[in-house]
Amino acid sequence: MQVLQMQMEVRPDPAEVSRARRWARSRLAGSGIGVDEPLAETLILLISELVTNAVVHTGCPAVLRMFFPAQGDGGGPGAGGLDGPGPGSGTVRVEVADSSGRGPRRRCADEGATNGRGLELVDGLADRWGWHPEGAGKRIWCEVDRGVRGGHGAPGTHEEPVLMGRAGPHAPSQIGRSRQSPDQVLT
């Protein structure tokens, strides 16, 4: 399946997180995903978490990439996708690549902690996610299936992850819940 790819260079500066959110919102609107759709807010939150992790935990520049199903090729508005024909189906993929060789690490945040929940949030909102070594650094990715109701895509659809998670439909009630699945490999 062909995809429309967009990317943004991210400097190792916490101010880049808000710039990445603004950039992503404008790209989502141009891809046919309305800014008022729940999917848009889910993707913005995922992007915010992945970029924050890259900026805060690596201190390295990074590259944010977004992949959208190509129009008329299995997922653009009005095209068939993962769940058959219909408007707005297909998979949206977000990647953040950086030059740090350290893999992402899930943390167990205390109730009063102000950080340490990023990967739990990604796990709760994305249909699939994972990371791979890439050169001297790594690439962390997540996917959200647009138009799929009440089911999961197959884990590892695009590649075999080093670390991955699965979640159900995109609902705020899933934020913060803890879950282990047999296919998760935690580092």
PDB file of C-alpha atoms in Angstrom:
ATOM      1  CA  MET A   1       0.000   0.000   0.000  1.00  0.00           C
ATOM      2  CA  GLN A   2       1.361   3.424  -0.879  1.00  0.00           C
ATOM      3  CA  VAL A   3       1.430   6.042   1.853  1.00  0.00           C
ATOM      4  CA  LEU A   4       1.780   9.772   2.008  1.00  0.00           C
ATOM      5  CA  GLN A   5       4.758  10.573   4.247  1.00  0.00           C
ATOM      6  CA  MET A   6       5.531  13.881   5.933  1.00  0.00           C
ATOM      7  CA  GLN A   7       8.430  14.632   8.237  1.00  0.00           C
ATOM      8  CA  MET A   8       9.749  17.328  10.545  1.00  0.00           C
ATOM      9  CA  GLU A   9      13.195  17.822  12.082  1.00  0.00           C
ATOM     10  CA  VAL A  10      13.031  18.179  15.881  1.00  0.00           C
ATOM     11  CA  ARG A  11      15.758  19.964  17.847  1.00  0.00           C
ATOM     12  CA  PRO A  12      16.702  18.711  21.348  1.00  0.00           C
ATOM     13  CA  ASP A  13      14.691  21.473  23.026  1.00  0.00           C
ATOM     14  CA  PRO A  14      11.482  21.034  25.080  1.00  0.00           C
ATOM     15  CA  ALA A  15       9.873  23.895  23.099  1.00  0.00           C
ATOM     16  CA  GLU A  16       9.928  21.577  20.085  1.00  0.00           C
ATOM     17  CA  VAL A  17       7.076  19.519  21.545  1.00  0.00           C
ATOM     18  CA  SER A  18       4.535  22.315  21.054  1.00  0.00           C
ATOM     19  CA  ARG A  19       5.970  23.061  17.593  1.00  0.00           C
ATOM     20  CA  ALA A  20       5.551  19.358  16.688  1.00  0.00           C
ATOM     21  CA  ARG A  21       1.909  19.424  17.846  1.00  0.00           C
ATOM     22  CA  ARG A  22       1.151  22.515  15.710  1.00  0.00           C
ATOM     23  CA  TRP A  23       2.920  20.983  12.708  1.00  0.00           C
ATOM     24  CA  ALA A  24       1.041  17.689  13.124  1.00  0.00           C
ATOM     25  CA  ARG A  25      -2.364  19.404  13.418  1.00  0.00           C
ATOM     26  CA  SER A  26      -1.800  21.211  10.124  1.00  0.00           C
ATOM     27  CA  ARG A  27      -0.718  17.969   8.430  1.00  0.00           C
ATOM     28  CA  LEU A  28      -3.689  16.036   9.790  1.00  0.00           C
ATOM     29  CA  ALA A  29      -6.089  18.607   8.367  1.00  0.00           C
ATOM     30  CA  GLY A  30      -4.363  18.277   4.988  1.00  0.00           C
ATOM     31  CA  SER A  31      -4.685  14.480   5.094  1.00  0.00           C
ATOM     32  CA  GLY A  32      -8.456  14.478   5.401  1.00  0.00           C
ATOM     33  CA  ILE A  33      -8.555  13.918   9.165  1.00  0.00           C
ATOM     34  CA  GLY A  34     -10.673  16.685  10.676  1.00  0.00           C
ATOM     35  CA  VAL A  35      -9.205  18.538  13.652  1.00  0.00           C
ATOM     36  CA  ASP A  36     -12.449  17.872  15.550  1.00  0.00           C
ATOM     37  CA  GLU A  37     -12.251  14.076  15.043  1.00  0.00           C
ATOM     38  CA  PRO A  38     -11.286  12.009  18.106  1.00  0.00           C
ATOM     39  CA  LEU A  39      -8.620  10.372  15.927  1.00  0.00           C
ATOM     40  CA  ALA A  40      -6.876  13.737  15.479  1.00  0.00           C
ATOM     41  CA  GLU A  41      -6.623  14.332  19.220  1.00  0.00           C
ATOM     42  CA  THR A  42      -5.391  10.762  19.773  1.00  0.00           C
ATOM     43  CA  LEU A  43      -2.669  11.229  17.156  1.00  0.00           C
ATOM     44  CA  ILE A  44      -1.647  14.629  18.565  1.00  0.00           C
ATOM     45  CA  LEU A  45      -1.328  13.111  22.036  1.00  0.00           C
ATOM     46  CA  LEU A  46       0.744  10.200  20.713  1.00  0.00           C
ATOM     47  CA  ILE A  47       3.007  12.597  18.803  1.00  0.00           C
ATOM     48  CA  SER A  48       3.400  14.757  21.882  1.00  0.00           C
ATOM     49  CA  GLU A  49       4.442  11.770  23.996  1.00  0.00           C
ATOM     50  CA  LEU A  50       6.914  10.354  21.450  1.00  0.00           C
ATOM     51  CA  VAL A  51       8.539  13.727  20.756  1.00  0.00           C
ATOM     52  CA  THR A  52       8.703  14.521  24.490  1.00  0.00           C
ATOM     53  CA  ASN A  53      10.449  11.198  25.113  1.00  0.00           C
ATOM     54  CA  ALA A  54      12.981  11.914  22.370  1.00  0.00           C
ATOM     55  CA  VAL A  55      13.682  15.463  23.565  1.00  0.00           C
ATOM     56  CA  VAL A  56      13.739  14.786  27.321  1.00  0.00           C
ATOM     57  CA  HIS A  57      15.382  11.360  27.485  1.00  0.00           C
ATOM     58  CA  THR A  58      17.946  11.529  24.678  1.00  0.00           C
ATOM     59  CA  GLY A  59      19.068  15.154  24.359  1.00  0.00           C
ATOM     60  CA  CYS A  60      19.537  14.408  20.645  1.00  0.00           C
ATOM     61  CA  PRO A  61      17.888  15.856  17.535  1.00  0.00           C
ATOM     62  CA  ALA A  62      15.100  13.683  16.149  1.00  0.00           C
ATOM     63  CA  VAL A  63      12.892  13.294  13.091  1.00  0.00           C
ATOM     64  CA  LEU A  64       9.100  13.056  13.382  1.00  0.00           C
ATOM     65  CA  ARG A  65       7.371  11.230  10.517  1.00  0.00           C
ATOM     66  CA  MET A  66       3.695  10.714   9.786  1.00  0.00           C
ATOM     67  CA  PHE A  67       2.409   8.179   7.265  1.00  0.00           C
ATOM     68  CA  PHE A  68      -1.132   8.296   5.870  1.00  0.00           C
ATOM     69  CA  PRO A  69      -2.876   5.830   3.553  1.00  0.00           C
ATOM     70  CA  ALA A  70      -2.678   7.176   0.008  1.00  0.00           C
ATOM     71  CA  GLN A  71      -5.904   8.523  -1.493  1.00  0.00           C
ATOM     72  CA  GLY A  72      -7.650   5.747  -3.436  1.00  0.00           C
ATOM     73  CA  ASP A  73      -5.099   3.142  -2.329  1.00  0.00           C
ATOM     74  CA  GLY A  74      -6.774   1.329   0.503  1.00  0.00           C
ATOM     75  CA  GLY A  75      -7.362   4.013   3.037  1.00  0.00           C
ATOM     76  CA  GLY A  76      -7.810   7.621   2.052  1.00  0.00           C
ATOM     77  CA  PRO A  77     -11.123   9.371   2.439  1.00  0.00           C
ATOM     78  CA  GLY A  78     -13.678   7.516   0.348  1.00  0.00           C
ATOM     79  CA  ALA A  79     -11.399   4.530  -0.218  1.00  0.00           C
ATOM     80  CA  GLY A  80     -11.476   1.007   1.161  1.00  0.00           C
ATOM     81  CA  GLY A  81      -9.087   0.212   3.992  1.00  0.00           C
ATOM     82  CA  LEU A  82      -8.423  -2.256   6.760  1.00  0.00           C
ATOM     83  CA  ASP A  83     -12.105  -2.810   7.387  1.00  0.00           C
ATOM     84  CA  GLY A  84     -13.356  -2.658   3.836  1.00  0.00           C
ATOM     85  CA  PRO A  85     -14.712   0.154   1.700  1.00  0.00           C
ATOM     86  CA  GLY A  86     -15.846   3.319   3.338  1.00  0.00           C
ATOM     87  CA  PRO A  87     -14.778   6.817   4.117  1.00  0.00           C
ATOM     88  CA  GLY A  88     -11.889   7.434   6.453  1.00  0.00           C
ATOM     89  CA  SER A  89     -10.450   3.935   6.859  1.00  0.00           C
ATOM     90  CA  GLY A  90      -6.801   2.904   6.922  1.00  0.00           C
ATOM     91  CA  THR A  91      -3.823   3.088   9.259  1.00  0.00           C
ATOM     92  CA  VAL A  92      -1.989   6.224  10.335  1.00  0.00           C
ATOM     93  CA  ARG A  93       1.601   5.649  11.484  1.00  0.00           C
ATOM     94  CA  VAL A  94       3.767   7.996  13.552  1.00  0.00           C
ATOM     95  CA  GLU A  95       7.521   7.527  13.953  1.00  0.00           C
ATOM     96  CA  VAL A  96      10.188   9.395  15.879  1.00  0.00           C
ATOM     97  CA  ALA A  97      13.796   8.549  15.033  1.00  0.00           C
ATOM     98  CA  ASP A  98      16.737   9.797  17.074  1.00  0.00           C
ATOM     99  CA  SER A  99      20.469   9.141  17.323  1.00  0.00           C
ATOM    100  CA  SER A 100      20.440   7.728  20.863  1.00  0.00           C
ATOM    101  CA  GLY A 101      21.084   4.010  21.082  1.00  0.00           C
ATOM    102  CA  ARG A 102      19.171   3.727  24.376  1.00  0.00           C
ATOM    103  CA  GLY A 103      15.853   1.970  23.923  1.00  0.00           C
ATOM    104  CA  PRO A 104      12.637   3.278  25.457  1.00  0.00           C
ATOM    105  CA  ARG A 105      11.966   2.078  28.986  1.00  0.00           C
ATOM    106  CA  ARG A 106       8.556   1.798  30.609  1.00  0.00           C
ATOM    107  CA  ARG A 107       8.445   3.318  34.066  1.00  0.00           C
ATOM    108  CA  CYS A 108       6.108   2.640  36.970  1.00  0.00           C
ATOM    109  CA  ALA A 109       5.003   6.096  38.063  1.00  0.00           C
ATOM    110  CA  ASP A 110       3.652   6.656  41.549  1.00  0.00           C
ATOM    111  CA  GLU A 111       0.194   8.175  41.848  1.00  0.00           C
ATOM    112  CA  GLY A 112       1.620  11.605  42.723  1.00  0.00           C
ATOM    113  CA  ALA A 113       4.361  11.585  40.068  1.00  0.00           C
ATOM    114  CA  THR A 114       4.225  14.258  37.364  1.00  0.00           C
ATOM    115  CA  ASN A 115       5.977  12.158  34.717  1.00  0.00           C
ATOM    116  CA  GLY A 116       6.798   8.556  33.835  1.00  0.00           C
ATOM    117  CA  ARG A 117       3.521   7.599  32.126  1.00  0.00           C
ATOM    118  CA  GLY A 118       4.360   8.301  28.484  1.00  0.00           C
ATOM    119  CA  LEU A 119       4.752   4.750  27.226  1.00  0.00           C
ATOM    120  CA  GLU A 120       1.697   3.616  29.224  1.00  0.00           C
ATOM    121  CA  LEU A 121      -0.265   6.318  27.438  1.00  0.00           C
ATOM    122  CA  VAL A 122       1.102   5.223  24.047  1.00  0.00           C
ATOM    123  CA  ASP A 123       0.216   1.619  24.885  1.00  0.00           C
ATOM    124  CA  GLY A 124      -3.309   2.634  25.855  1.00  0.00           C
ATOM    125  CA  LEU A 125      -4.043   4.730  22.772  1.00  0.00           C
ATOM    126  CA  ALA A 126      -2.171   3.095  19.876  1.00  0.00           C
ATOM    127  CA  ASP A 127      -3.318  -0.083  18.146  1.00  0.00           C
ATOM    128  CA  ARG A 128       0.319  -1.149  17.755  1.00  0.00           C
ATOM    129  CA  TRP A 129       3.627   0.338  18.792  1.00  0.00           C
ATOM    130  CA  GLY A 130       7.240  -0.637  19.072  1.00  0.00           C
ATOM    131  CA  TRP A 131      10.817   0.377  18.438  1.00  0.00           C
ATOM    132  CA  HIS A 132      13.784  -0.753  16.375  1.00  0.00           C
ATOM    133  CA  PRO A 133      17.479   0.018  16.379  1.00  0.00           C
ATOM    134  CA  GLU A 134      18.299   2.223  13.401  1.00  0.00           C
ATOM    135  CA  GLY A 135      21.966   2.887  12.647  1.00  0.00           C
ATOM    136  CA  ALA A 136      23.530   4.210  15.869  1.00  0.00           C
ATOM    137  CA  GLY A 137      20.082   5.298  17.122  1.00  0.00           C
ATOM    138  CA  LYS A 138      16.539   4.016  17.140  1.00  0.00           C
ATOM    139  CA  ARG A 139      13.076   4.539  15.705  1.00  0.00           C
ATOM    140  CA  ILE A 140       9.969   4.325  17.901  1.00  0.00           C
ATOM    141  CA  TRP A 141       6.630   4.031  16.130  1.00  0.00           C
ATOM    142  CA  CYS A 142       2.928   3.679  16.760  1.00  0.00           C
ATOM    143  CA  GLU A 143      -0.078   3.011  14.551  1.00  0.00           C
ATOM    144  CA  VAL A 144      -3.732   3.917  14.840  1.00  0.00           C
ATOM    145  CA  ASP A 145      -6.288   2.147  12.674  1.00  0.00           C
ATOM    146  CA  ARG A 146      -8.767   4.664  11.347  1.00  0.00           C
ATOM    147  CA  GLY A 147     -12.292   3.356  10.926  1.00  0.00           C
ATOM    148  CA  VAL A 148     -11.741   0.059  12.793  1.00  0.00           C
ATOM    149  CA  ARG A 149     -14.354  -0.455  15.508  1.00  0.00           C
ATOM    150  CA  GLY A 150     -13.816  -2.783  18.458  1.00  0.00           C
ATOM    151  CA  GLY A 151     -10.900  -4.792  17.060  1.00  0.00           C
ATOM    152  CA  HIS A 152      -7.172  -4.859  16.687  1.00  0.00           C
ATOM    153  CA  GLY A 153      -4.959  -5.054  13.673  1.00  0.00           C
ATOM    154  CA  ALA A 154      -2.399  -7.808  13.676  1.00  0.00           C
ATOM    155  CA  PRO A 155       0.640  -6.964  15.806  1.00  0.00           C
ATOM    156  CA  GLY A 156       3.806  -6.418  13.828  1.00  0.00           C
ATOM    157  CA  THR A 157       1.942  -5.786  10.577  1.00  0.00           C
ATOM    158  CA  HIS A 158       4.735  -3.661   9.124  1.00  0.00           C
ATOM    159  CA  GLU A 159       7.760  -5.125  10.883  1.00  0.00           C
ATOM    160  CA  GLU A 160       8.755  -7.200  13.859  1.00  0.00           C
ATOM    161  CA  PRO A 161       9.114  -4.878  16.861  1.00  0.00           C
ATOM    162  CA  VAL A 162      11.623  -5.067  19.672  1.00  0.00           C
ATOM    163  CA  LEU A 163       9.034  -3.551  22.037  1.00  0.00           C
ATOM    164  CA  MET A 164       5.354  -3.322  21.331  1.00  0.00           C
ATOM    165  CA  GLY A 165       1.928  -2.990  22.773  1.00  0.00           C
ATOM    166  CA  ARG A 166      -1.708  -3.333  21.796  1.00  0.00           C
ATOM    167  CA  ALA A 167      -4.755  -1.418  22.850  1.00  0.00           C
ATOM    168  CA  GLY A 168      -8.440  -1.464  22.162  1.00  0.00           C
ATOM    169  CA  PRO A 169     -10.581   1.284  20.660  1.00  0.00           C
ATOM    170  CA  HIS A 170      -9.323   4.803  21.243  1.00  0.00           C
ATOM    171  CA  ALA A 171     -11.065   5.889  24.397  1.00  0.00           C
ATOM    172  CA  PRO A 172      -9.816   8.080  27.238  1.00  0.00           C
ATOM    173  CA  SER A 173     -11.015   5.480  29.749  1.00  0.00           C
ATOM    174  CA  GLN A 174      -8.060   3.305  28.748  1.00  0.00           C
ATOM    175  CA  ILE A 175      -5.496   5.854  29.883  1.00  0.00           C
ATOM    176  CA  GLY A 176      -3.514   4.634  32.866  1.00  0.00           C
ATOM    177  CA  ARG A 177      -4.664   1.041  32.942  1.00  0.00           C
ATOM    178  CA  SER A 178      -1.974  -1.596  33.238  1.00  0.00           C
ATOM    179  CA  ARG A 179      -1.923  -4.584  30.932  1.00  0.00           C
ATOM    180  CA  GLN A 180       0.567  -7.255  29.957  1.00  0.00           C
ATOM    181  CA  SER A 181       0.201  -9.270  26.797  1.00  0.00           C
ATOM    182  CA  PRO A 182       2.142 -12.387  25.784  1.00  0.00           C
ATOM    183  CA  ASP A 183       3.679 -10.641  22.779  1.00  0.00           C
ATOM    184  CA  GLN A 184       5.107  -7.726  24.799  1.00  0.00           C
ATOM    185  CA  VAL A 185       8.833  -7.750  25.348  1.00  0.00           C
ATOM    186  CA  LEU A 186       9.847  -5.112  27.853  1.00  0.00           C
ATOM    187  CA  THR A 187      13.392  -3.872  28.260  1.00  0.00           C
TER     188      THR A 187
END
